[in-house]
mmCIF file of C-alpha atoms in Angstrom:
data_model
loop_
_atom_site.group_PDB
_atom_site.id
_atom_site.type_symbol
_atom_site.label_atom_id
_atom_site.label_comp_id
_atom_site.label_asym_id
_atom_site.label_seq_id
_atom_site.Cartn_x
_atom_site.Cartn_y
_atom_site.Cartn_z
ATOM 1 C CA UNK A 1 13.077 -51.213 -0.075
ATOM 2 C CA UNK A 2 14.403 -53.890 1.579
ATOM 3 C CA UNK A 3 18.053 -53.422 3.072
ATOM 4 C CA UNK A 4 19.573 -57.089 3.401
ATOM 5 C CA UNK A 5 23.009 -58.578 3.401
ATOM 6 C CA UNK A 6 21.138 -62.089 3.333
ATOM 7 C CA UNK A 7 21.132 -63.549 -0.282
ATOM 8 C CA UNK A 8 18.032 -65.437 0.162
ATOM 9 C CA UNK A 9 16.118 -62.465 1.395
ATOM 10 C CA UNK A 10 17.534 -60.137 -1.560
ATOM 11 C CA UNK A 11 16.276 -63.436 -3.904
ATOM 12 C CA UNK A 12 12.832 -63.405 -2.088
ATOM 13 C CA UNK A 13 11.886 -59.576 -1.743
ATOM 14 C CA UNK A 14 13.107 -59.004 -5.648
ATOM 15 C CA UNK A 15 10.630 -61.896 -6.396
ATOM 16 C CA UNK A 16 8.242 -59.861 -4.899
ATOM 17 C CA UNK A 17 8.634 -56.728 -6.547
ATOM 18 C CA UNK A 18 10.732 -54.785 -3.845
ATOM 19 C CA UNK A 19 13.841 -52.649 -4.390
ATOM 20 C CA UNK A 20 16.979 -54.032 -2.627
ATOM 21 C CA UNK A 21 19.912 -52.219 -0.958
ATOM 22 C CA UNK A 22 22.473 -54.584 -0.420
ATOM 23 C CA UNK A 23 24.554 -54.735 2.582
ATOM 24 C CA UNK A 24 27.712 -56.167 2.337
ATOM 25 C CA UNK A 25 27.068 -57.542 6.442
ATOM 26 C CA UNK A 26 24.937 -56.660 8.589
ATOM 27 C CA UNK A 27 26.263 -53.510 10.237
ATOM 28 C CA UNK A 28 23.574 -51.987 12.139
ATOM 29 C CA UNK A 29 20.105 -50.301 12.141
ATOM 30 C CA UNK A 30 21.214 -47.087 11.460
ATOM 31 C CA UNK A 31 23.502 -48.303 8.570
ATOM 32 C CA UNK A 32 20.583 -50.113 7.068
ATOM 33 C CA UNK A 33 18.337 -47.061 7.453
ATOM 34 C CA UNK A 34 21.083 -44.616 5.663
ATOM 35 C CA UNK A 35 21.353 -47.120 2.757
ATOM 36 C CA UNK A 36 18.014 -47.563 1.946
ATOM 37 C CA UNK A 37 15.907 -44.495 2.888
ATOM 38 C CA UNK A 38 14.726 -42.131 0.415
ATOM 39 C CA UNK A 39 15.357 -39.004 0.255
ATOM 40 C CA UNK A 40 12.252 -37.045 -0.445
ATOM 41 C CA UNK A 41 7.793 -37.603 0.327
ATOM 42 C CA UNK A 42 6.773 -39.277 3.674
ATOM 43 C CA UNK A 43 9.392 -41.657 4.609
ATOM 44 C CA UNK A 44 8.823 -44.571 6.920
ATOM 45 C CA UNK A 45 11.160 -47.117 8.342
ATOM 46 C CA UNK A 46 9.181 -50.399 9.254
ATOM 47 C CA UNK A 47 11.159 -53.083 11.298
ATOM 48 C CA UNK A 48 11.161 -56.734 10.029
ATOM 49 C CA UNK A 49 9.847 -58.994 13.143
ATOM 50 C CA UNK A 50 6.046 -58.353 12.634
ATOM 51 C CA UNK A 51 5.108 -61.910 11.231
ATOM 52 C CA UNK A 52 1.770 -61.026 11.745
ATOM 53 C CA UNK A 53 1.220 -57.438 10.215
ATOM 54 C CA UNK A 54 -1.871 -56.731 8.380
ATOM 55 C CA UNK A 55 -1.422 -54.472 5.302
ATOM 56 C CA UNK A 56 -4.478 -52.526 6.400
ATOM 57 C CA UNK A 57 -3.101 -51.704 10.075
ATOM 58 C CA UNK A 58 0.046 -50.462 8.318
ATOM 59 C CA UNK A 59 -1.261 -48.228 5.579
ATOM 60 C CA UNK A 60 -3.555 -46.598 8.728
ATOM 61 C CA UNK A 61 -0.572 -45.952 10.587
ATOM 62 C CA UNK A 62 1.123 -44.036 7.452
ATOM 63 C CA UNK A 63 -1.734 -42.201 6.744
ATOM 64 C CA UNK A 64 -1.899 -40.931 10.102
ATOM 65 C CA UNK A 65 1.698 -40.096 10.208
ATOM 66 C CA UNK A 66 0.886 -37.806 7.106
ATOM 67 C CA UNK A 67 -0.565 -35.501 9.842
ATOM 68 C CA UNK A 68 2.887 -35.200 11.489
ATOM 69 C CA UNK A 69 6.595 -34.096 10.691
ATOM 70 C CA UNK A 70 7.816 -37.115 12.885
ATOM 71 C CA UNK A 71 5.834 -40.030 13.806
ATOM 72 C CA UNK A 72 6.285 -43.373 15.430
ATOM 73 C CA UNK A 73 4.313 -46.343 16.384
ATOM 74 C CA UNK A 74 5.437 -48.054 19.941
ATOM 75 C CA UNK A 75 5.432 -52.110 20.437
ATOM 76 C CA UNK A 76 2.820 -54.223 22.043
ATOM 77 C CA UNK A 77 4.785 -53.113 25.498
ATOM 78 C CA UNK A 78 5.007 -50.170 25.014
ATOM 79 C CA UNK A 79 8.880 -49.928 25.158
ATOM 80 C CA UNK A 80 10.138 -50.449 22.032
ATOM 81 C CA UNK A 81 9.691 -49.293 18.477
ATOM 82 C CA UNK A 82 7.982 -50.643 15.425
ATOM 83 C CA UNK A 83 7.573 -48.049 13.277
ATOM 84 C CA UNK A 84 8.971 -44.657 12.375
ATOM 85 C CA UNK A 85 8.171 -41.757 9.965
ATOM 86 C CA UNK A 86 9.270 -38.404 8.808
ATOM 87 C CA UNK A 87 7.381 -36.491 6.430
ATOM 88 C CA UNK A 88 8.755 -34.679 3.087
ATOM 89 C CA UNK A 89 11.728 -31.903 3.906
ATOM 90 C CA UNK A 90 12.304 -32.619 7.403
ATOM 91 C CA UNK A 91 15.252 -34.740 9.148
ATOM 92 C CA UNK A 92 14.712 -38.405 9.547
ATOM 93 C CA UNK A 93 15.165 -38.993 13.631
ATOM 94 C CA UNK A 94 15.064 -42.371 15.070
ATOM 95 C CA UNK A 95 16.073 -43.612 17.760
ATOM 96 C CA UNK A 96 16.014 -47.484 17.893
ATOM 97 C CA UNK A 97 17.461 -50.164 20.035
ATOM 98 C CA UNK A 98 16.507 -50.702 23.743
ATOM 99 C CA UNK A 99 13.834 -48.274 25.362
ATOM 100 C CA UNK A 100 13.269 -46.416 22.011
ATOM 101 C CA UNK A 101 9.701 -45.581 22.640
ATOM 102 C CA UNK A 102 10.559 -43.264 25.374
ATOM 103 C CA UNK A 103 13.161 -42.112 23.008
ATOM 104 C CA UNK A 104 11.326 -41.089 20.259
ATOM 105 C CA UNK A 105 8.772 -39.249 23.006
ATOM 106 C CA UNK A 106 11.639 -37.122 24.523
ATOM 107 C CA UNK A 107 12.757 -36.655 20.471
ATOM 108 C CA UNK A 108 9.237 -35.177 20.085
ATOM 109 C CA UNK A 109 7.994 -37.561 17.531
ATOM 110 C CA UNK A 110 4.192 -38.183 18.009
ATOM 111 C CA UNK A 111 2.981 -41.383 18.993
ATOM 112 C CA UNK A 112 0.589 -43.195 16.372
ATOM 113 C CA UNK A 113 -2.562 -44.897 17.119
ATOM 114 C CA UNK A 114 -2.083 -48.602 15.520
ATOM 115 C CA UNK A 115 -3.582 -51.780 15.131
ATOM 116 C CA UNK A 116 -2.088 -54.816 16.785
ATOM 117 C CA UNK A 117 -0.768 -56.251 14.137
ATOM 118 C CA UNK A 118 1.757 -53.407 14.120
ATOM 119 C CA UNK A 119 2.302 -53.467 17.571
ATOM 120 C CA UNK A 120 3.242 -56.915 17.792
ATOM 121 C CA UNK A 121 7.229 -57.476 17.218
ATOM 122 C CA UNK A 122 9.341 -60.477 17.987
ATOM 123 C CA UNK A 123 11.553 -60.355 20.706
ATOM 124 C CA UNK A 124 11.392 -63.593 22.210
ATOM 125 C CA UNK A 125 10.321 -66.848 20.904
ATOM 126 C CA UNK A 126 7.447 -67.019 23.172
ATOM 127 C CA UNK A 127 6.313 -63.955 20.682
ATOM 128 C CA UNK A 128 6.144 -65.786 18.175
ATOM 129 C CA UNK A 129 4.345 -68.652 19.932
ATOM 130 C CA UNK A 130 1.950 -66.168 20.919
ATOM 131 C CA UNK A 131 1.196 -64.995 17.213
ATOM 132 C CA UNK A 132 0.938 -68.509 15.341
ATOM 133 C CA UNK A 133 -3.102 -67.936 15.327
ATOM 134 C CA UNK A 134 -2.494 -64.610 13.716
ATOM 135 C CA UNK A 135 0.095 -65.463 10.829
ATOM 136 C CA UNK A 136 -0.927 -65.389 7.330
ATOM 137 C CA UNK A 137 -0.440 -68.792 4.808
ATOM 138 C CA UNK A 138 3.204 -68.065 4.254
ATOM 139 C CA UNK A 139 4.658 -67.392 7.485
ATOM 140 C CA UNK A 140 2.987 -70.323 8.924
ATOM 141 C CA UNK A 141 4.100 -72.430 5.808
ATOM 142 C CA UNK A 142 7.358 -71.617 7.012
ATOM 143 C CA UNK A 143 7.101 -71.998 10.829
ATOM 144 C CA UNK A 144 5.589 -75.957 9.994
ATOM 145 C CA UNK A 145 8.312 -76.332 7.337
ATOM 146 C CA UNK A 146 10.922 -79.184 8.734
ATOM 147 C CA UNK A 147 14.235 -77.887 9.737
ATOM 148 C CA UNK A 148 17.361 -78.701 8.388
#
């Protein structure tokens, strides 16, 4: 499920086969989670700033998460969070925002081991520059396209 208020993202996500939950306007991550999170099964929230994410890294983390009622993946700096999961039948807990990794640890979520591509989020332009040689062809094409 992709949660967005951006019509271009809605169209692109739907074109790739994703379900889209439409926000009337961006209101924040807690609201987006409430709008798009399924009510049963293993639930996961993956943030959208992981341009070099590899499917095998995500699959391995989700498989590992099945062993824990609540889990998360810290970003490469160890301070933020890129993924939060909750197992079937338990409340979905999340503490996204600055310093979220420590808040997730303090709340008792299990920190999952994760491949580098799942930990490398982009918070600053230089983070994206550091990942340029790890991007997939679609993301690389977007970044090399003329702007304006």
